[in-house]
């Protein structure tokens, strides 16, 4: 019998029909189970039950009567979250008819370093030339020995602290200044925007000098090491022969380690906070999902959205996913619990719980303040990060053998697998066929130990946070252990417990006492 909408009379007829042909078959409509009917399911009291339900539920009979006349039993739900999305799309479309919809991502003055020669990249691409946007604080001493290079995270700009030209508070405002973590009375701090980004350094939204068009997804794949090599071109331009320290958190913590590996004789100290020496599957997976929701936004247009409506919906969702990984469950339990934004209203499918409104707000703030293509390229650079010796040697060979012919012919040939992924057990197999378990805190791989051997003479502070789910604390333990096994006798490893900080990955932005205090003590 075909499922359809029934009124009360229709239900009785359907029940009788079903009972005569197949007494054990339940009715397809849920109300047939909720409201017992005369003659249904062999229940002699079902008619009385239906009358009693009517008397206890005022208005139910009228609603069902309306349904019998093909009218909806309930009103359509409102979706203010989608209304806001459509309004933003309309606004961006109107703007595109005049000045173009994409925002100006760089706010405030920055200094610009220009490198006018071809710059070969790890994966065979080339930048004919590039620019690095940067900001500075403090005074460089006469021999230029007090310079600290501060590396940024994925979405941060060079604006780590306010300046005269840009008085807006920076992302590390409380950590930089006289007598602070990065003491401007003693050090000259330089913070750059990475290549591939959108805050003044060369990235996908910039113009390709070869054809005067936006790079878009013709921009070459970049790596963390490419970013660092570009930064050291800036330092050469500033006349800095050796850094006092290379300091970074999150992706910046990757860069600070890479700086020591690439330029061991030019780095005096390393601070790596909530970073890693190689990306691991969980963080790769989370960044992959962000890229996927962004690329599935029709407005992304394979990266060629400049001058049109940008993929703001995909960007908003990507940021919401990212925000889940930036904080911790214990913090959100205390901060939000199960509270709803307005408990006097019925539940909604748009943001309803406080935690949902928090994520929604995070996505709204971000979706038009960062170039979508930059998010794709920089997050991919994080995924590719691996300071193991094999990866370093392979990248060096690709750069050395790079030529414009090879680069121009290097179209992506990657295809999706024909065979679905087959699940594996939680063990690996040794050469002799026996199985071994692989705990997270196992000895670092020899390839990574060999890759970090260049840091054996560089004092290094490695900090982790127990509540961090994006860069779990065992990854910082892996870095510290690999450094020690590589021969570094001056490794300081600090791990903040959940009692000390429950802010997860974002602890490096918030915990001035524990993060700032340890960094200040280490720098001396």
JSON list of C-alpha atoms in Angstrom, two decimals, residues 1-179:
[
{"chain": "A", "resi": 1, "resn": "UNK", "atom": "CA", "xyz": [0.00, 0.00, 0.00]},
{"chain": "A", "resi": 2, "resn": "UNK", "atom": "CA", "xyz": [1.45, 3.38, -0.99]},
{"chain": "A", "resi": 3, "resn": "UNK", "atom": "CA", "xyz": [2.20, 5.78, 1.91]},
{"chain": "A", "resi": 4, "resn": "UNK", "atom": "CA", "xyz": [0.24, 9.05, 1.85]},
{"chain": "A", "resi": 5, "resn": "UNK", "atom": "CA", "xyz": [-1.33, 11.56, 4.21]},
{"chain": "A", "resi": 6, "resn": "UNK", "atom": "CA", "xyz": [-4.48, 10.42, 6.00]},
{"chain": "A", "resi": 7, "resn": "UNK", "atom": "CA", "xyz": [-7.22, 12.09, 7.99]},
{"chain": "A", "resi": 8, "resn": "UNK", "atom": "CA", "xyz": [-8.93, 10.27, 10.87]},
{"chain": "A", "resi": 9, "resn": "UNK", "atom": "CA", "xyz": [-11.45, 8.56, 8.58]},
{"chain": "A", "resi": 10, "resn": "UNK", "atom": "CA", "xyz": [-8.71, 7.61, 6.16]},
{"chain": "A", "resi": 11, "resn": "UNK", "atom": "CA", "xyz": [-6.71, 6.12, 8.97]},
{"chain": "A", "resi": 12, "resn": "UNK", "atom": "CA", "xyz": [-9.62, 3.93, 10.08]},
{"chain": "A", "resi": 13, "resn": "UNK", "atom": "CA", "xyz": [-10.12, 2.71, 6.52]},
{"chain": "A", "resi": 14, "resn": "UNK", "atom": "CA", "xyz": [-6.43, 2.12, 6.04]},
{"chain": "A", "resi": 15, "resn": "UNK", "atom": "CA", "xyz": [-6.25, 0.24, 9.33]},
{"chain": "A", "resi": 16, "resn": "UNK", "atom": "CA", "xyz": [-9.15, -2.00, 8.43]},
{"chain": "A", "resi": 17, "resn": "UNK", "atom": "CA", "xyz": [-7.68, -2.65, 5.00]},
{"chain": "A", "resi": 18, "resn": "UNK", "atom": "CA", "xyz": [-4.29, -3.50, 6.41]},
{"chain": "A", "resi": 19, "resn": "UNK", "atom": "CA", "xyz": [-5.81, -5.70, 9.10]},
{"chain": "A", "resi": 20, "resn": "UNK", "atom": "CA", "xyz": [-7.73, -7.72, 6.55]},
{"chain": "A", "resi": 21, "resn": "UNK", "atom": "CA", "xyz": [-4.75, -8.26, 4.27]},
{"chain": "A", "resi": 22, "resn": "UNK", "atom": "CA", "xyz": [-1.72, -8.24, 6.56]},
{"chain": "A", "resi": 23, "resn": "UNK", "atom": "CA", "xyz": [-2.67, -7.87, 10.24]},
{"chain": "A", "resi": 24, "resn": "UNK", "atom": "CA", "xyz": [0.94, -7.71, 11.48]},
{"chain": "A", "resi": 25, "resn": "UNK", "atom": "CA", "xyz": [2.04, -4.78, 9.28]},
{"chain": "A", "resi": 26, "resn": "UNK", "atom": "CA", "xyz": [2.29, -1.43, 11.08]},
{"chain": "A", "resi": 27, "resn": "UNK", "atom": "CA", "xyz": [0.79, 1.65, 9.47]},
{"chain": "A", "resi": 28, "resn": "UNK", "atom": "CA", "xyz": [3.32, 3.77, 7.62]},
{"chain": "A", "resi": 29, "resn": "UNK", "atom": "CA", "xyz": [2.29, 7.07, 9.20]},
{"chain": "A", "resi": 30, "resn": "UNK", "atom": "CA", "xyz": [3.56, 7.71, 12.69]},
{"chain": "A", "resi": 31, "resn": "UNK", "atom": "CA", "xyz": [0.20, 9.02, 13.95]},
{"chain": "A", "resi": 32, "resn": "UNK", "atom": "CA", "xyz": [-1.27, 5.59, 13.32]},
{"chain": "A", "resi": 33, "resn": "UNK", "atom": "CA", "xyz": [0.95, 4.35, 16.14]},
{"chain": "A", "resi": 34, "resn": "UNK", "atom": "CA", "xyz": [0.42, 7.34, 18.37]},
{"chain": "A", "resi": 35, "resn": "UNK", "atom": "CA", "xyz": [-3.42, 7.45, 18.22]},
{"chain": "A", "resi": 36, "resn": "UNK", "atom": "CA", "xyz": [-5.10, 4.02, 18.70]},
{"chain": "A", "resi": 37, "resn": "UNK", "atom": "CA", "xyz": [-8.13, 3.64, 16.46]},
{"chain": "A", "resi": 38, "resn": "UNK", "atom": "CA", "xyz": [-11.22, 1.43, 16.66]},
{"chain": "A", "resi": 39, "resn": "UNK", "atom": "CA", "xyz": [-10.54, -1.98, 15.20]},
{"chain": "A", "resi": 40, "resn": "UNK", "atom": "CA", "xyz": [-6.80, -1.35, 14.94]},
{"chain": "A", "resi": 41, "resn": "UNK", "atom": "CA", "xyz": [-4.26, -3.92, 16.10]},
{"chain": "A", "resi": 42, "resn": "UNK", "atom": "CA", "xyz": [-6.98, -5.98, 17.78]},
{"chain": "A", "resi": 43, "resn": "UNK", "atom": "CA", "xyz": [-7.31, -3.46, 20.65]},
{"chain": "A", "resi": 44, "resn": "UNK", "atom": "CA", "xyz": [-10.94, -3.22, 21.83]},
{"chain": "A", "resi": 45, "resn": "UNK", "atom": "CA", "xyz": [-10.19, -0.07, 23.87]},
{"chain": "A", "resi": 46, "resn": "UNK", "atom": "CA", "xyz": [-8.56, 1.87, 21.08]},
{"chain": "A", "resi": 47, "resn": "UNK", "atom": "CA", "xyz": [-11.64, 3.98, 20.28]},
{"chain": "A", "resi": 48, "resn": "UNK", "atom": "CA", "xyz": [-11.89, 5.04, 23.91]},
{"chain": "A", "resi": 49, "resn": "UNK", "atom": "CA", "xyz": [-8.15, 5.82, 23.88]},
{"chain": "A", "resi": 50, "resn": "UNK", "atom": "CA", "xyz": [-8.51, 8.12, 20.89]},
{"chain": "A", "resi": 51, "resn": "UNK", "atom": "CA", "xyz": [-11.42, 10.02, 22.50]},
{"chain": "A", "resi": 52, "resn": "UNK", "atom": "CA", "xyz": [-9.43, 10.38, 25.71]},
{"chain": "A", "resi": 53, "resn": "UNK", "atom": "CA", "xyz": [-6.42, 11.75, 23.77]},
{"chain": "A", "resi": 54, "resn": "UNK", "atom": "CA", "xyz": [-8.67, 14.33, 22.10]},
{"chain": "A", "resi": 55, "resn": "UNK", "atom": "CA", "xyz": [-9.98, 15.49, 25.46]},
{"chain": "A", "resi": 56, "resn": "UNK", "atom": "CA", "xyz": [-6.48, 15.79, 26.93]},
{"chain": "A", "resi": 57, "resn": "UNK", "atom": "CA", "xyz": [-5.00, 17.60, 23.90]},
{"chain": "A", "resi": 58, "resn": "UNK", "atom": "CA", "xyz": [-7.01, 20.73, 23.07]},
{"chain": "A", "resi": 59, "resn": "UNK", "atom": "CA", "xyz": [-6.73, 21.69, 19.43]},
{"chain": "A", "resi": 60, "resn": "UNK", "atom": "CA", "xyz": [-5.42, 18.30, 18.26]},
{"chain": "A", "resi": 61, "resn": "UNK", "atom": "CA", "xyz": [-8.74, 17.36, 16.66]},
{"chain": "A", "resi": 62, "resn": "UNK", "atom": "CA", "xyz": [-8.82, 20.63, 14.73]},
{"chain": "A", "resi": 63, "resn": "UNK", "atom": "CA", "xyz": [-5.23, 20.19, 13.55]},
{"chain": "A", "resi": 64, "resn": "UNK", "atom": "CA", "xyz": [-5.92, 16.69, 12.31]},
{"chain": "A", "resi": 65, "resn": "UNK", "atom": "CA", "xyz": [-9.06, 17.94, 10.62]},
{"chain": "A", "resi": 66, "resn": "UNK", "atom": "CA", "xyz": [-6.96, 20.55, 8.82]},
{"chain": "A", "resi": 67, "resn": "UNK", "atom": "CA", "xyz": [-4.55, 17.81, 7.75]},
{"chain": "A", "resi": 68, "resn": "UNK", "atom": "CA", "xyz": [-7.50, 15.93, 6.28]},
{"chain": "A", "resi": 69, "resn": "UNK", "atom": "CA", "xyz": [-8.10, 18.95, 4.04]},
{"chain": "A", "resi": 70, "resn": "UNK", "atom": "CA", "xyz": [-4.46, 18.76, 2.77]},
{"chain": "A", "resi": 71, "resn": "UNK", "atom": "CA", "xyz": [-3.27, 21.66, 4.90]},
{"chain": "A", "resi": 72, "resn": "UNK", "atom": "CA", "xyz": [-0.03, 21.49, 6.91]},
{"chain": "A", "resi": 73, "resn": "UNK", "atom": "CA", "xyz": [-0.34, 20.24, 10.46]},
{"chain": "A", "resi": 74, "resn": "UNK", "atom": "CA", "xyz": [2.44, 22.60, 11.59]},
{"chain": "A", "resi": 75, "resn": "UNK", "atom": "CA", "xyz": [3.79, 25.91, 10.31]},
{"chain": "A", "resi": 76, "resn": "UNK", "atom": "CA", "xyz": [7.05, 25.98, 8.36]},
{"chain": "A", "resi": 77, "resn": "UNK", "atom": "CA", "xyz": [10.09, 26.62, 10.50]},
{"chain": "A", "resi": 78, "resn": "UNK", "atom": "CA", "xyz": [11.92, 29.94, 10.23]},
{"chain": "A", "resi": 79, "resn": "UNK", "atom": "CA", "xyz": [15.60, 29.93, 9.24]},
{"chain": "A", "resi": 80, "resn": "UNK", "atom": "CA", "xyz": [17.16, 33.27, 10.22]},
{"chain": "A", "resi": 81, "resn": "UNK", "atom": "CA", "xyz": [20.64, 31.81, 9.69]},
{"chain": "A", "resi": 82, "resn": "UNK", "atom": "CA", "xyz": [19.83, 31.18, 6.02]},
{"chain": "A", "resi": 83, "resn": "UNK", "atom": "CA", "xyz": [18.14, 34.57, 5.72]},
{"chain": "A", "resi": 84, "resn": "UNK", "atom": "CA", "xyz": [21.40, 36.17, 6.87]},
{"chain": "A", "resi": 85, "resn": "UNK", "atom": "CA", "xyz": [23.35, 34.13, 4.35]},
{"chain": "A", "resi": 86, "resn": "UNK", "atom": "CA", "xyz": [21.07, 35.16, 1.50]},
{"chain": "A", "resi": 87, "resn": "UNK", "atom": "CA", "xyz": [21.21, 38.80, 2.58]},
{"chain": "A", "resi": 88, "resn": "UNK", "atom": "CA", "xyz": [25.01, 38.73, 2.58]},
{"chain": "A", "resi": 89, "resn": "UNK", "atom": "CA", "xyz": [25.02, 37.14, -0.88]},
{"chain": "A", "resi": 90, "resn": "UNK", "atom": "CA", "xyz": [22.74, 39.88, -2.19]},
{"chain": "A", "resi": 91, "resn": "UNK", "atom": "CA", "xyz": [24.91, 42.58, -0.64]},
{"chain": "A", "resi": 92, "resn": "UNK", "atom": "CA", "xyz": [28.07, 41.09, -2.13]},
{"chain": "A", "resi": 93, "resn": "UNK", "atom": "CA", "xyz": [26.43, 40.75, -5.54]},
{"chain": "A", "resi": 94, "resn": "UNK", "atom": "CA", "xyz": [25.39, 44.40, -5.49]},
{"chain": "A", "resi": 95, "resn": "UNK", "atom": "CA", "xyz": [28.88, 45.43, -4.44]},
{"chain": "A", "resi": 96, "resn": "UNK", "atom": "CA", "xyz": [30.46, 43.38, -7.24]},
{"chain": "A", "resi": 97, "resn": "UNK", "atom": "CA", "xyz": [28.69, 45.55, -9.78]},
{"chain": "A", "resi": 98, "resn": "UNK", "atom": "CA", "xyz": [30.75, 48.52, -8.63]},
{"chain": "A", "resi": 99, "resn": "UNK", "atom": "CA", "xyz": [34.04, 47.98, -6.83]},
{"chain": "A", "resi": 100, "resn": "UNK", "atom": "CA", "xyz": [34.24, 44.18, -6.57]},
{"chain": "A", "resi": 101, "resn": "UNK", "atom": "CA", "xyz": [33.07, 42.12, -3.60]},
{"chain": "A", "resi": 102, "resn": "UNK", "atom": "CA", "xyz": [36.34, 40.96, -2.12]},
{"chain": "A", "resi": 103, "resn": "UNK", "atom": "CA", "xyz": [37.38, 42.98, 0.96]},
{"chain": "A", "resi": 104, "resn": "UNK", "atom": "CA", "xyz": [40.75, 44.60, 1.56]},
{"chain": "A", "resi": 105, "resn": "UNK", "atom": "CA", "xyz": [42.31, 42.10, 3.93]},
{"chain": "A", "resi": 106, "resn": "UNK", "atom": "CA", "xyz": [45.24, 44.26, 5.06]},
{"chain": "A", "resi": 107, "resn": "UNK", "atom": "CA", "xyz": [44.19, 46.81, 7.66]},
{"chain": "A", "resi": 108, "resn": "UNK", "atom": "CA", "xyz": [46.70, 49.47, 8.68]},
{"chain": "A", "resi": 109, "resn": "UNK", "atom": "CA", "xyz": [50.17, 50.25, 7.41]},
{"chain": "A", "resi": 110, "resn": "UNK", "atom": "CA", "xyz": [52.80, 47.55, 6.99]},
{"chain": "A", "resi": 111, "resn": "UNK", "atom": "CA", "xyz": [56.34, 47.63, 5.69]},
{"chain": "A", "resi": 112, "resn": "UNK", "atom": "CA", "xyz": [57.05, 45.84, 2.43]},
{"chain": "A", "resi": 113, "resn": "UNK", "atom": "CA", "xyz": [60.14, 43.88, 1.39]},
{"chain": "A", "resi": 114, "resn": "UNK", "atom": "CA", "xyz": [60.42, 43.08, -2.32]},
{"chain": "A", "resi": 115, "resn": "UNK", "atom": "CA", "xyz": [62.40, 40.19, -3.74]},
{"chain": "A", "resi": 116, "resn": "UNK", "atom": "CA", "xyz": [62.78, 40.67, -7.48]},
{"chain": "A", "resi": 117, "resn": "UNK", "atom": "CA", "xyz": [64.31, 37.33, -8.52]},
{"chain": "A", "resi": 118, "resn": "UNK", "atom": "CA", "xyz": [62.58, 34.01, -9.32]},
{"chain": "A", "resi": 119, "resn": "UNK", "atom": "CA", "xyz": [61.97, 32.06, -6.13]},
{"chain": "A", "resi": 120, "resn": "UNK", "atom": "CA", "xyz": [61.87, 28.27, -6.56]},
{"chain": "A", "resi": 121, "resn": "UNK", "atom": "CA", "xyz": [59.56, 26.37, -4.22]},
{"chain": "A", "resi": 122, "resn": "UNK", "atom": "CA", "xyz": [59.71, 22.93, -2.63]},
{"chain": "A", "resi": 123, "resn": "UNK", "atom": "CA", "xyz": [57.15, 21.32, -4.94]},
{"chain": "A", "resi": 124, "resn": "UNK", "atom": "CA", "xyz": [58.59, 22.64, -8.19]},
{"chain": "A", "resi": 125, "resn": "UNK", "atom": "CA", "xyz": [56.61, 25.86, -8.48]},
{"chain": "A", "resi": 126, "resn": "UNK", "atom": "CA", "xyz": [58.09, 29.30, -8.88]},
{"chain": "A", "resi": 127, "resn": "UNK", "atom": "CA", "xyz": [57.24, 32.85, -7.89]},
{"chain": "A", "resi": 128, "resn": "UNK", "atom": "CA", "xyz": [58.72, 35.25, -10.48]},
{"chain": "A", "resi": 129, "resn": "UNK", "atom": "CA", "xyz": [59.05, 37.70, -7.60]},
{"chain": "A", "resi": 130, "resn": "UNK", "atom": "CA", "xyz": [57.42, 38.15, -4.21]},
{"chain": "A", "resi": 131, "resn": "UNK", "atom": "CA", "xyz": [56.69, 40.66, -1.49]},
{"chain": "A", "resi": 132, "resn": "UNK", "atom": "CA", "xyz": [56.79, 40.18, 2.27]},
{"chain": "A", "resi": 133, "resn": "UNK", "atom": "CA", "xyz": [54.67, 42.45, 4.48]},
{"chain": "A", "resi": 134, "resn": "UNK", "atom": "CA", "xyz": [56.00, 42.88, 8.00]},
{"chain": "A", "resi": 135, "resn": "UNK", "atom": "CA", "xyz": [55.84, 44.98, 11.16]},
{"chain": "A", "resi": 136, "resn": "UNK", "atom": "CA", "xyz": [58.45, 45.65, 13.84]},
{"chain": "A", "resi": 137, "resn": "UNK", "atom": "CA", "xyz": [58.64, 46.69, 17.50]},
{"chain": "A", "resi": 138, "resn": "UNK", "atom": "CA", "xyz": [61.58, 47.81, 19.61]},
{"chain": "A", "resi": 139, "resn": "UNK", "atom": "CA", "xyz": [64.98, 48.99, 18.43]},
{"chain": "A", "resi": 140, "resn": "UNK", "atom": "CA", "xyz": [67.63, 47.01, 16.58]},
{"chain": "A", "resi": 141, "resn": "UNK", "atom": "CA", "xyz": [71.00, 47.28, 18.32]},
{"chain": "A", "resi": 142, "resn": "UNK", "atom": "CA", "xyz": [74.21, 48.29, 16.56]},
{"chain": "A", "resi": 143, "resn": "UNK", "atom": "CA", "xyz": [75.38, 44.76, 15.71]},
{"chain": "A", "resi": 144, "resn": "UNK", "atom": "CA", "xyz": [71.85, 43.57, 14.92]},
{"chain": "A", "resi": 145, "resn": "UNK", "atom": "CA", "xyz": [72.12, 40.71, 17.39]},
{"chain": "A", "resi": 146, "resn": "UNK", "atom": "CA", "xyz": [68.86, 41.31, 19.28]},
{"chain": "A", "resi": 147, "resn": "UNK", "atom": "CA", "xyz": [66.39, 40.40, 16.53]},
{"chain": "A", "resi": 148, "resn": "UNK", "atom": "CA", "xyz": [63.51, 38.01, 17.28]},
{"chain": "A", "resi": 149, "resn": "UNK", "atom": "CA", "xyz": [61.55, 36.65, 14.34]},
{"chain": "A", "resi": 150, "resn": "UNK", "atom": "CA", "xyz": [57.95, 36.05, 15.43]},
{"chain": "A", "resi": 151, "resn": "UNK", "atom": "CA", "xyz": [56.07, 33.57, 13.23]},
{"chain": "A", "resi": 152, "resn": "UNK", "atom": "CA", "xyz": [52.29, 33.63, 12.82]},
{"chain": "A", "resi": 153, "resn": "UNK", "atom": "CA", "xyz": [49.61, 31.00, 12.92]},
{"chain": "A", "resi": 154, "resn": "UNK", "atom": "CA", "xyz": [47.41, 30.11, 9.95]},
{"chain": "A", "resi": 155, "resn": "UNK", "atom": "CA", "xyz": [45.01, 33.05, 9.99]},
{"chain": "A", "resi": 156, "resn": "UNK", "atom": "CA", "xyz": [47.04, 35.70, 11.82]},
{"chain": "A", "resi": 157, "resn": "UNK", "atom": "CA", "xyz": [48.57, 38.74, 10.19]},
{"chain": "A", "resi": 158, "resn": "UNK", "atom": "CA", "xyz": [51.84, 40.49, 10.97]},
{"chain": "A", "resi": 159, "resn": "UNK", "atom": "CA", "xyz": [49.91, 42.75, 13.35]},
{"chain": "A", "resi": 160, "resn": "UNK", "atom": "CA", "xyz": [50.97, 41.05, 16.56]},
{"chain": "A", "resi": 161, "resn": "UNK", "atom": "CA", "xyz": [50.97, 44.32, 18.53]},
{"chain": "A", "resi": 162, "resn": "UNK", "atom": "CA", "xyz": [49.62, 47.81, 18.05]},
{"chain": "A", "resi": 163, "resn": "UNK", "atom": "CA", "xyz": [51.79, 50.44, 16.39]},
{"chain": "A", "resi": 164, "resn": "UNK", "atom": "CA", "xyz": [51.58, 54.18, 15.84]},
{"chain": "A", "resi": 165, "resn": "UNK", "atom": "CA", "xyz": [50.41, 53.57, 12.29]},
{"chain": "A", "resi": 166, "resn": "UNK", "atom": "CA", "xyz": [47.92, 50.90, 13.36]},
{"chain": "A", "resi": 167, "resn": "UNK", "atom": "CA", "xyz": [46.68, 51.35, 16.94]},
{"chain": "A", "resi": 168, "resn": "UNK", "atom": "CA", "xyz": [44.38, 48.33, 16.77]},
{"chain": "A", "resi": 169, "resn": "UNK", "atom": "CA", "xyz": [45.39, 45.66, 19.34]},
{"chain": "A", "resi": 170, "resn": "UNK", "atom": "CA", "xyz": [47.40, 42.83, 17.82]},
{"chain": "A", "resi": 171, "resn": "UNK", "atom": "CA", "xyz": [46.94, 39.09, 18.24]},
{"chain": "A", "resi": 172, "resn": "UNK", "atom": "CA", "xyz": [49.78, 38.94, 20.84]},
{"chain": "A", "resi": 173, "resn": "UNK", "atom": "CA", "xyz": [49.17, 42.41, 22.27]},
{"chain": "A", "resi": 174, "resn": "UNK", "atom": "CA", "xyz": [49.74, 41.49, 25.92]},
{"chain": "A", "resi": 175, "resn": "UNK", "atom": "CA", "xyz": [52.86, 39.45, 25.16]},
{"chain": "A", "resi": 176, "resn": "UNK", "atom": "CA", "xyz": [54.87, 42.22, 23.45]},
{"chain": "A", "resi": 177, "resn": "UNK", "atom": "CA", "xyz": [56.13, 45.43, 25.03]},
{"chain": "A", "resi": 178, "resn": "UNK", "atom": "CA", "xyz": [58.48, 46.82, 27.68]},
{"chain": "A", "resi": 179, "resn": "UNK", "atom": "CA", "xyz": [59.26, 44.20, 30.36]}
]
